[in-house]
Coordinates of C-alpha atoms in Angstrom, one line a residue:
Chain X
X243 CA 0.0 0.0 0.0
X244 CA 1.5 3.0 -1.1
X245 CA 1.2 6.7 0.6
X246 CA -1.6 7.9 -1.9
X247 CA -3.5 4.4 -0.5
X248 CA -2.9 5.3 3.0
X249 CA -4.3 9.0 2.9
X250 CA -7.5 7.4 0.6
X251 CA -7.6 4.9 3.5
X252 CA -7.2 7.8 6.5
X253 CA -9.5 9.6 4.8
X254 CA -12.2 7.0 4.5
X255 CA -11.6 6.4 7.9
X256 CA -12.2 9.4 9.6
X257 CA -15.5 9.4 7.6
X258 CA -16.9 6.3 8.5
X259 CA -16.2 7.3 12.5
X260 CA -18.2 10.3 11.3
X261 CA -20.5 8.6 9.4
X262 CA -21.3 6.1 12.3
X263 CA -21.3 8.6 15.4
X264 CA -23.7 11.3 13.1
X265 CA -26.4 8.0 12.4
X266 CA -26.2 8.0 16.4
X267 CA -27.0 11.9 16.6
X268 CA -29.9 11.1 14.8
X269 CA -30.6 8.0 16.7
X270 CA -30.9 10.2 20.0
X271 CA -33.1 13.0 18.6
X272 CA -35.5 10.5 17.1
X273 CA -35.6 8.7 21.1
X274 CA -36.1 12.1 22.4
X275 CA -38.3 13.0 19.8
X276 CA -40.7 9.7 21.1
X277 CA -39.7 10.1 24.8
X278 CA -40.9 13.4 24.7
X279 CA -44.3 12.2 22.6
X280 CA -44.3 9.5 24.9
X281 CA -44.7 11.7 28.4
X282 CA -44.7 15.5 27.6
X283 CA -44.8 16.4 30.8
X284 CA -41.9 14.1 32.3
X285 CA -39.4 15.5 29.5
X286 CA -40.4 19.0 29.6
X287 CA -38.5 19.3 32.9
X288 CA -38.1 16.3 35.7
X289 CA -34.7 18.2 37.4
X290 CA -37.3 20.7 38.5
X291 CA -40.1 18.7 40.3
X292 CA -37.1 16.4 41.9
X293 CA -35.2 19.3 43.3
X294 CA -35.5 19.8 46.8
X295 CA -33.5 22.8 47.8
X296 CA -31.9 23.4 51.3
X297 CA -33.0 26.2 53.0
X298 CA -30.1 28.5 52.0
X299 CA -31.4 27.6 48.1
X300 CA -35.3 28.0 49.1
X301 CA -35.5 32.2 49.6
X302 CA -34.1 32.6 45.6
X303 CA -36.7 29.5 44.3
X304 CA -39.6 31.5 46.6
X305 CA -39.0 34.9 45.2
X306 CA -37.2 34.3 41.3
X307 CA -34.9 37.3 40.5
X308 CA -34.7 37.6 36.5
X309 CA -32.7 34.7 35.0
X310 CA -32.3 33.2 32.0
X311 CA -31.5 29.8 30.5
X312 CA -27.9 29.1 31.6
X313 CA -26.5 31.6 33.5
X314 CA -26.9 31.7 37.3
X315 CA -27.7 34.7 38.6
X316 CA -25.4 35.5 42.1
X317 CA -26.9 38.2 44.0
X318 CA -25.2 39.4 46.9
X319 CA -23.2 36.2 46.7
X320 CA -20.2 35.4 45.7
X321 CA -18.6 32.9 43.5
X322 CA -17.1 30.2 45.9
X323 CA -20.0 30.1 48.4
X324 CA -22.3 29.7 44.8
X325 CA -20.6 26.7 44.2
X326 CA -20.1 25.5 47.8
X327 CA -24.3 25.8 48.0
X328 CA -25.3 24.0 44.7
X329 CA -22.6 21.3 45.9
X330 CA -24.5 20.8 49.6
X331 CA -28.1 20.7 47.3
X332 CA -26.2 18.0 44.6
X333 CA -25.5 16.4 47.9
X334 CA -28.3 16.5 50.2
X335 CA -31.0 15.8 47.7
X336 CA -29.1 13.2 45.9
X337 CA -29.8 14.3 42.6
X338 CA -26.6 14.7 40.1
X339 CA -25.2 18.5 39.4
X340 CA -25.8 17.6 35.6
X341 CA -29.3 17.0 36.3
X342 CA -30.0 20.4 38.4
X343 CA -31.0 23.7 37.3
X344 CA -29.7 27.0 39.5
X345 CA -31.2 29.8 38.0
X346 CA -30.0 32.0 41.0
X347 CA -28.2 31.9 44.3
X348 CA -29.7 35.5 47.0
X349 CA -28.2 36.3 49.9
X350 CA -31.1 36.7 52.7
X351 CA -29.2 37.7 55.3
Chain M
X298 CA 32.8 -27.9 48.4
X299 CA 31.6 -24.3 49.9
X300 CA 33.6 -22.5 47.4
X301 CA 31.6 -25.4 44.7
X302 CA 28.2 -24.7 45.9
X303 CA 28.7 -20.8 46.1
X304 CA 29.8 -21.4 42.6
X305 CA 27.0 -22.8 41.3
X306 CA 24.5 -20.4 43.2
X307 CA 26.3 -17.8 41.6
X308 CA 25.8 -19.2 38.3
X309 CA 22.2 -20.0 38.5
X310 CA 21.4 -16.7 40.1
X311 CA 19.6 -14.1 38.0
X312 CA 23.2 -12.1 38.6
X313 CA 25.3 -14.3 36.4
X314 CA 22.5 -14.1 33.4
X315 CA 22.4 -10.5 33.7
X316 CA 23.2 -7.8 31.0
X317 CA 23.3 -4.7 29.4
X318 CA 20.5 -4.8 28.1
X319 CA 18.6 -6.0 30.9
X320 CA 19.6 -3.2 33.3
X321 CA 18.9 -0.9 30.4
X322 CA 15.4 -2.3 30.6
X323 CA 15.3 -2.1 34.6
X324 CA 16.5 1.3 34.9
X325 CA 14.0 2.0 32.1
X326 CA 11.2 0.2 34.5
X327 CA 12.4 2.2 38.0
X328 CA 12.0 5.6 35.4
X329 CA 8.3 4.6 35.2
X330 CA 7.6 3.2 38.8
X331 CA 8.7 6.8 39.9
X332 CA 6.5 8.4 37.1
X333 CA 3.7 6.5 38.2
X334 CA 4.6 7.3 42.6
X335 CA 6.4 10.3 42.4
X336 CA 4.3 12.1 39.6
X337 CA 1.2 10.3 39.3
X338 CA 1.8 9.6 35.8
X339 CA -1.8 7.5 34.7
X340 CA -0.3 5.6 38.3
X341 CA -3.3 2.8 37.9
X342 CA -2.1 1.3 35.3
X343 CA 1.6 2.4 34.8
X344 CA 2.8 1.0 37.9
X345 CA 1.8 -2.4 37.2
X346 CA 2.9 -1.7 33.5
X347 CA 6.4 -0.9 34.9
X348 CA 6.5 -3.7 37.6
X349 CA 5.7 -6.0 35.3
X350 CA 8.8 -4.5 32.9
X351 CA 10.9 -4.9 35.9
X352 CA 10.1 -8.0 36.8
X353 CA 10.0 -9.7 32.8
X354 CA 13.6 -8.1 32.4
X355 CA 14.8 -9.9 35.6
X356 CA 16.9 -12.5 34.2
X357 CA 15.9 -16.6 33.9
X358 CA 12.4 -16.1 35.9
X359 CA 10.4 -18.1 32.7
X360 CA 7.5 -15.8 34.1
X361 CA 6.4 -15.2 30.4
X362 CA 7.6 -18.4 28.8
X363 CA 4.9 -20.6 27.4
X364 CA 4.3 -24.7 28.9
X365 CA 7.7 -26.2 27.2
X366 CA 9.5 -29.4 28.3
X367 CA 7.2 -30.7 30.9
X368 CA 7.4 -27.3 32.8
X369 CA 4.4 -25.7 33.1
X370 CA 4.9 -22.2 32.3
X371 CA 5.5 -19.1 33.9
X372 CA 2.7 -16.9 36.0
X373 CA 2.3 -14.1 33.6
X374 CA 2.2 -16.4 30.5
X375 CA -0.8 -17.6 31.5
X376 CA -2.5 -13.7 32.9
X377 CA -1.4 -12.4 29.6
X378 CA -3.3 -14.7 27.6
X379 CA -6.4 -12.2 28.6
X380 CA -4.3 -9.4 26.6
X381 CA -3.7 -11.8 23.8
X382 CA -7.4 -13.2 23.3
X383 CA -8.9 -9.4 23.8
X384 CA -10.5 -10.5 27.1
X385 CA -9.3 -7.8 29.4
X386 CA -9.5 -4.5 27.4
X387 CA -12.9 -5.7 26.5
X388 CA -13.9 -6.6 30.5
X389 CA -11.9 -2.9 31.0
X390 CA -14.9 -1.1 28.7
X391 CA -17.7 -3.2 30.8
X392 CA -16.5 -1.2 33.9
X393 CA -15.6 2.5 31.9
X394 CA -19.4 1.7 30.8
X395 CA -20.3 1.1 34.7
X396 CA -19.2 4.6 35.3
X397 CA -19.9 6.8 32.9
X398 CA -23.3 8.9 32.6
X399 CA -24.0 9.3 29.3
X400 CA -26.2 11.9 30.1
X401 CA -24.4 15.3 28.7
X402 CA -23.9 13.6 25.2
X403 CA -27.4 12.4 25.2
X404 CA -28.6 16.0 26.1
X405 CA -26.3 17.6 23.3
X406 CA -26.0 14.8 20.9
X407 CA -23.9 16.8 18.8
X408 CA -21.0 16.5 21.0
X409 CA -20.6 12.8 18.9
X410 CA -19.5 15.1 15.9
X411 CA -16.6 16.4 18.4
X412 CA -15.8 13.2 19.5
X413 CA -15.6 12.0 15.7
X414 CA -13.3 14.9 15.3
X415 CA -10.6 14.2 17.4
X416 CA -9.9 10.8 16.1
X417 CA -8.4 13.1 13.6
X418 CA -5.2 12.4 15.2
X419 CA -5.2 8.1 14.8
X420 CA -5.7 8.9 10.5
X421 CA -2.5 11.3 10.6
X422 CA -0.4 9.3 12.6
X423 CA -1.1 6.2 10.5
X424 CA -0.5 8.4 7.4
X425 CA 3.2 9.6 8.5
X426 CA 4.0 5.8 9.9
X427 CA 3.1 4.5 6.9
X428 CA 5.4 7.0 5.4
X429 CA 8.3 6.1 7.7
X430 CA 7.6 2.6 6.5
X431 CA 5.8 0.7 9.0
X432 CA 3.9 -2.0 7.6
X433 CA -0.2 -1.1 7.6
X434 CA -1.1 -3.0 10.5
X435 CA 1.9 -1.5 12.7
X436 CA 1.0 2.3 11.2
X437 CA -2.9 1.2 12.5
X438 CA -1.7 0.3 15.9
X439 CA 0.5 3.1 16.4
X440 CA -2.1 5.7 14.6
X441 CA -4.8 4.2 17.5
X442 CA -2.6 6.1 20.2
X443 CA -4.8 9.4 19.2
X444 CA -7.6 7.7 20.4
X445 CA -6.2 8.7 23.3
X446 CA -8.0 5.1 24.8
X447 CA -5.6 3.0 26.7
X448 CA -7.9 -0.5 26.4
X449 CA -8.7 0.1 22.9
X450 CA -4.8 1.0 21.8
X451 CA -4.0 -2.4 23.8
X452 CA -7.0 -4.1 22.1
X453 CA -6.1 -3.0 18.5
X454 CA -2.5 -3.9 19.2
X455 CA -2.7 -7.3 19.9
X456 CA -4.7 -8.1 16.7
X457 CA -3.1 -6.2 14.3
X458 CA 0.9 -5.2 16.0
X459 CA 1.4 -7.8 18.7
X460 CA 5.0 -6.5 18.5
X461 CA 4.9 -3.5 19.4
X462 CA 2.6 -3.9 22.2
X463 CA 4.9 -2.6 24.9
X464 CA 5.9 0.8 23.3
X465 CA 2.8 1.7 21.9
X466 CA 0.9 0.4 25.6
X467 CA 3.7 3.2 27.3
X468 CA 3.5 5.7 25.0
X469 CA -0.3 5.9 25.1
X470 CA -0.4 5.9 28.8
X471 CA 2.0 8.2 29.2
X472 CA 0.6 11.0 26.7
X473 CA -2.9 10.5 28.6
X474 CA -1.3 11.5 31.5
X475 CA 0.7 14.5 29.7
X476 CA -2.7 15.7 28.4
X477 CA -2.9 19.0 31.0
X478 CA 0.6 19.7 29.7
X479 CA 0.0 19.0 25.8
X480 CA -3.5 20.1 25.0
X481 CA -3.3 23.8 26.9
X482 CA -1.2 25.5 24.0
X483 CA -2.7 23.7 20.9
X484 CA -6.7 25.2 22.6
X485 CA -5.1 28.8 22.8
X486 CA -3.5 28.7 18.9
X487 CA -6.6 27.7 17.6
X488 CA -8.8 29.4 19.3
X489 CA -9.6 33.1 20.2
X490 CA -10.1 34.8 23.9
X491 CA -13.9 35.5 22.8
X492 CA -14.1 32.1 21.5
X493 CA -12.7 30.5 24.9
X494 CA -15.2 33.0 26.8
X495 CA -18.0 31.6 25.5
X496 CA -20.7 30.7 28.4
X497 CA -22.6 27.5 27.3
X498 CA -26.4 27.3 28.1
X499 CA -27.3 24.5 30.8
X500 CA -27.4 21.5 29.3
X501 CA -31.5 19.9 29.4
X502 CA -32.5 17.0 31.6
X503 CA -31.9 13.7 30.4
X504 CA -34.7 11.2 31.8
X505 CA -34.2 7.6 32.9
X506 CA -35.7 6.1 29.8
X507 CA -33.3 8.2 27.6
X508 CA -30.4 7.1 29.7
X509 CA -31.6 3.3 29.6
X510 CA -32.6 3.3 25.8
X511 CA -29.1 5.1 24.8
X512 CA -27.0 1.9 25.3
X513 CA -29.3 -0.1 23.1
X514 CA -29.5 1.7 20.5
X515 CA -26.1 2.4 20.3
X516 CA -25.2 -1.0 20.7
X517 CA -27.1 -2.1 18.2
X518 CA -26.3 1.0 15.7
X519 CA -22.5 0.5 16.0
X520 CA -22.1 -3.2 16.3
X521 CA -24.6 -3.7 12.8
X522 CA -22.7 -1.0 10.7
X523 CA -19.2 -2.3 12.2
X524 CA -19.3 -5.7 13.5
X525 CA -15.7 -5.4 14.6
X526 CA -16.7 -2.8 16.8
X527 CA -19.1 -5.4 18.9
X528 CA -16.3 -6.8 21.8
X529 CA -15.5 -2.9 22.9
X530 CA -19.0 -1.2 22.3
X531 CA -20.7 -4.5 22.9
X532 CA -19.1 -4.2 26.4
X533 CA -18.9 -0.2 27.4
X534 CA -22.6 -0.2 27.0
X535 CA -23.4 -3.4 28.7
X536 CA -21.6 -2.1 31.6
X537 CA -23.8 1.6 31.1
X538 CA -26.9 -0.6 30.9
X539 CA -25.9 -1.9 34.3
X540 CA -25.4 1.2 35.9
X541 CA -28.5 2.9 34.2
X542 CA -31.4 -0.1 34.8
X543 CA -30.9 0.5 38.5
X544 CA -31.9 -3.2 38.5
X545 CA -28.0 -4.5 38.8
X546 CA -27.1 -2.5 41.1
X547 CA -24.7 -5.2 42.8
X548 CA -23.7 -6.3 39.2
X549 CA -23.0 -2.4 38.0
X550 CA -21.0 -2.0 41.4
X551 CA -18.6 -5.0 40.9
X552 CA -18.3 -4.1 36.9
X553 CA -16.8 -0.6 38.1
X554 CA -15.0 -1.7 41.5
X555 CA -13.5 -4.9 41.9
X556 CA -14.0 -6.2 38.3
X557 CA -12.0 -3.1 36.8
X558 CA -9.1 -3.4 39.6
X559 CA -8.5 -7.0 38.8
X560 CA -8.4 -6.9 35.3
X561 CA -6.6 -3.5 35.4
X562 CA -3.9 -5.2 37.5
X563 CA -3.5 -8.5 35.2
X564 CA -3.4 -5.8 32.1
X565 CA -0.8 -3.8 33.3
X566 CA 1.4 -6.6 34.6
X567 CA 1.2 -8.4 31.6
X568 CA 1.7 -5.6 29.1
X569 CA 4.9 -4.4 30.9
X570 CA 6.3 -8.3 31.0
X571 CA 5.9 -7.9 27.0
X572 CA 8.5 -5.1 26.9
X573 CA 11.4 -7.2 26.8
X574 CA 14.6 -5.9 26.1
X575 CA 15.0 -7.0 22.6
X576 CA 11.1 -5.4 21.6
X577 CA 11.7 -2.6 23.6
X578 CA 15.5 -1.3 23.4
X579 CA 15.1 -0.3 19.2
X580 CA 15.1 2.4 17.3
X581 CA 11.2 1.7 16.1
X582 CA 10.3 2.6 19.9
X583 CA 11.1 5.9 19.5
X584 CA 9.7 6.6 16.5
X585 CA 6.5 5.1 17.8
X586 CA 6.8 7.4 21.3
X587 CA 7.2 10.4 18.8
X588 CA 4.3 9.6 16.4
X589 CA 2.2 8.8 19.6
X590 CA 2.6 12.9 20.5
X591 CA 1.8 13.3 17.1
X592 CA -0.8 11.1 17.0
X593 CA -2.4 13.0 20.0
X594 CA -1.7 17.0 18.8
X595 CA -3.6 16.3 15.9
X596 CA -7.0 14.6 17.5
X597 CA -6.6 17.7 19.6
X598 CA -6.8 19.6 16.4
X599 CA -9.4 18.3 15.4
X600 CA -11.7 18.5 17.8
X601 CA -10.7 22.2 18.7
X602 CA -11.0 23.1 14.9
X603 CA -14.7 21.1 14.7
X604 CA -15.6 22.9 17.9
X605 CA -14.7 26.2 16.4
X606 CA -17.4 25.2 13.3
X607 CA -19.8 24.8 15.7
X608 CA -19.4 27.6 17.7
X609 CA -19.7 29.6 14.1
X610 CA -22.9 27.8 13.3
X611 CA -24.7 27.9 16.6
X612 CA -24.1 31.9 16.4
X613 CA -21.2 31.7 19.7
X614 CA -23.3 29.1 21.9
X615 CA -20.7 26.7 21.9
X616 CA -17.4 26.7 23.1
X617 CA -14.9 25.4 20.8
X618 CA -12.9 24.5 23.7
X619 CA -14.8 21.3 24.7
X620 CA -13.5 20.4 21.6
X621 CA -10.2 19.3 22.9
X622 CA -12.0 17.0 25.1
X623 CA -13.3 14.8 22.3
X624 CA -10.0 12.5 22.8
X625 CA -11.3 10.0 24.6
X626 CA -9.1 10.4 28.2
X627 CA -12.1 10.5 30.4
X628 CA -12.4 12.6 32.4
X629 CA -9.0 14.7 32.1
X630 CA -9.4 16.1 28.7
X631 CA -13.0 17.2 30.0
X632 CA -11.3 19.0 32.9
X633 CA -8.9 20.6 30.9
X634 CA -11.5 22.2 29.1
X635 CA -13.0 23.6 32.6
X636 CA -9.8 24.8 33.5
X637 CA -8.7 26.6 30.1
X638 CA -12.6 28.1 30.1
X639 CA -12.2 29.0 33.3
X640 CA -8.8 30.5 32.8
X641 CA -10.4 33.1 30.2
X642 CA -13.9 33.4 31.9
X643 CA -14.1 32.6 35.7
X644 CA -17.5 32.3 35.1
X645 CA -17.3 29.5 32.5
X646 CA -18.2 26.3 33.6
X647 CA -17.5 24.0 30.8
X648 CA -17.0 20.8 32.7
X649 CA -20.3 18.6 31.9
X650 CA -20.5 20.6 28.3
X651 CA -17.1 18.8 27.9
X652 CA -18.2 15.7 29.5
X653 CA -20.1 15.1 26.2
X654 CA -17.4 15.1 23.9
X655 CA -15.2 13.0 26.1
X656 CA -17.6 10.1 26.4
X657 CA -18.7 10.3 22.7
X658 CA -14.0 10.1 22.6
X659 CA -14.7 6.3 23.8
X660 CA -17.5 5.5 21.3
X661 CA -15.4 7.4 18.4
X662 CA -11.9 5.7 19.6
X663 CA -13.5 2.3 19.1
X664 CA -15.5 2.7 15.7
X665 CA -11.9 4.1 14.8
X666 CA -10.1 0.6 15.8
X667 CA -13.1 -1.8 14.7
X668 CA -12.6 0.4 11.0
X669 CA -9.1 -0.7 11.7
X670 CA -9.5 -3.9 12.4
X671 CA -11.8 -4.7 9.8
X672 CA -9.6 -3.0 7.1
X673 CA -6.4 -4.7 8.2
X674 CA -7.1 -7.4 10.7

């Protein structure tokens, strides 16, 4: 097998890895496309009915300051004691910090 | 008598057989136990990598000779006959599939293209090892260190480059452990302080029955369009329908605790005890430790440069730096991402973004070797 071979081969290569990993993109939209069918309600959002915040979360969930998707709003807070509180909810409630939605941390005292 | 029987213990001591190249290949073994101690170099698997160097370089143990003569064989002839027959890189994705949530790549399913990406790196290498004229199967095997996947690398290996097992097992081990130190400067060439910046929007809930489907379907996806593919995929999803069912608990527990341990243990042993002096101590290891970095800048490449696309199409919602973490090292290519986002945005938590990528790494290092193996094997 010569170089020219080789690159043919590298290059046929690389597209059936693509090839196979994009017919598993569409593999997952069409599952979430039926799980969603399948119970609307449960897809729409299950992180938010399973979260039980601790009390230093609950005054911010009670009284929503303006958020948006994806950014968490600190508000009198800073940084380290943000991530030091969503840790203590991942913990306490058991629910996994991929599956929980902060929309923003408040101070109350 | 006494100056006799001294004699002959000093003859059929491990002394009187040793040479050069034997201490060459011990001092070359205590190199990596202090990697693996002293730096934490990958230390789960190089230590017994480089114990088992040390102790197959010891002279006149038969620990890897085969049943010959009416002697029964030595102790890590028989362990590595798991390495030969495919059985413990394969057992090694059951308990990577045990622990790893699927979850951020089924919520942004187009982290798979980024994962696809940065096998970039396995398609160069083999081009240029080809061009330093290694034969196919030994440019595949030595390409697969891009993959950045220690059991798929061994895997490939033994089918295709038995050979070269040791250097290629080493050099891919030792690169995944350099990965904070090589992938840092390639994210910053290619990419731009706004790009790094970026702020990615929280990534959607994944339910249960996504997460219990997702190994199905992949499993049957992969495995029909590359049978090849079926021992590694076939056994990283079993393991993720363990942990997922939440019907297996004990099973999914073992998979990614004591099953994983012992089969890491025998892998490593056995690997190193292949790196005999006269495999190890040539000219073709070096080239393969150089085309492994090479191998490994250019999947990094890739996935950076695929994750800039995106972040071009979706308008600046992705950050092209969880690119980088489509080599398969799971999880320190994802935290390297964190850490360079962080590094231009402290506000930039990029971690579970990246986590995508990394995990769709293993699926994309394996189709790579089961193309591999199907084209060459």
């Amino acid at each position: 097998m010569d170089i020219i071979n080789s690159l043919f081969t590298s290059l046929f290569g690389i597209s059936v890895v693509f090839a196979v990993l994009a017919s598993l993109i569409l593999l997952i939209y069409g599952q979430t496309l039926v799980m969603k069918k399948m119970h609307p309600a449960k897809a729409a959002d299950p992180a938010e009915t399973k979260m039980a915040p601790s009390p230093a979360a609950t005054a911010p969930v009670a009284a929503p300051a303006p958020a948006y998707p994806g950014k968490l709003e600190l508000i009198g807070t800073d940084e380290k004691t943000a991530a030091m509180i969503m840790a203590i909810v991942c913990d306490e409630s058991g629910i996994p910090a991929n599956e929980l939605i902060f929309k923003s941390i408040r101070e109350i005292a | 008598m006494l100056i006799d029987t001294l004699g002959k213990l000093w003859g059929d001591s491990g002394f009187a057989a040793l040479d050069v190249r034997h201490s060459i290949m011990i001092v070359v073994a205590l190199v990596l136990i202090y990697l693996a101690i002293v730096k934490k170099f990958e230390p789960l698997l190089l230590l017994p990598i480089a114990f088992g160097m040390l102790l197959a370089n010891l002279p006149i143990t038969g620990l890897m000779d085969g049943p010959a003569d009416g002697s029964p064989g030595g102790l890590l002839y028989y362990l590595y006959q798991g390495v030969k027959l495919g059985i413990y890189p394969s057992l090694i994705f059951l308990g990577i599939g045990a622990m790893t949530d699927f979850g951020p790549l089924i919520a942004r399913p187009s982290s798979l293209l980024l994962g696809a990406a940065a096998q970039f790196g396995i398609y160069v290498a083999f081009t240029v090892a080809r061009m330093l004229g290694f034969t196919v199967q030994e440019a595949a095997s030595i390409g697969i260190i891009g993959g950045a996947d220690g059991p798929t690398a061994i895997f490939l290996t033994t089918r295709l480059a038995p050979e070269l097992l040791p250097a290629i097992a080493i050099a891919a081990y030792s690169y995944m452990a350099l990965i904070p130190l090589i992938q840092p400067p390639i994210m910053r060439a290619l990419t731009t302080e706004k790009e790094r910046q970026t702020v990615m929007s929280q990534l959607r809930p994944v339910t249960k029955t996504e997460k219990i489907v997702f190994p199905i379907i992949v499993t049957i996806v992969s495995v029909l369009l590359l049978p090849s593919v079926a021992p590694l995929i076939g056994m990283l999803m079993l393991g993720n329908l363990f942990r997922e069912s939440g019907v297996v608990d004990r099973i999914s527990q073992t998979a990614q605790n004591e099953l994983i341990n012992i089969v890491t243990i025998f892998l490593g042993v056995t690997v190193g005890a292949t790196a005999n002096a006269d495999r190890f101590l040539q000219l073709e290891t070096l080239k393969i430790i150089a085309l492994g970095l090479f191998a490994f800048i250019f999947s990094t490449i890739g996935g950076t440069l695929i994750g800039k696309l995106m972040y071009v199409v979706t308008g600046g919602k992705v950050n092209p730096l969880i690119g980088s973490a489509g080599v398969s090292a799971v999880p320190m290519a994802a935290r390297v991402s964190q850490v360079e986002g962080q590094r231009a945005n402290p506000k930039n938590y990029l971690l579970m973004h990246a986590m995508g990528p990394n995990v769709a790494g293993v699926i994309g290092s394996a189709v790579a070797a089961g193309f591999l193996l199907a084209m060459f094997g």
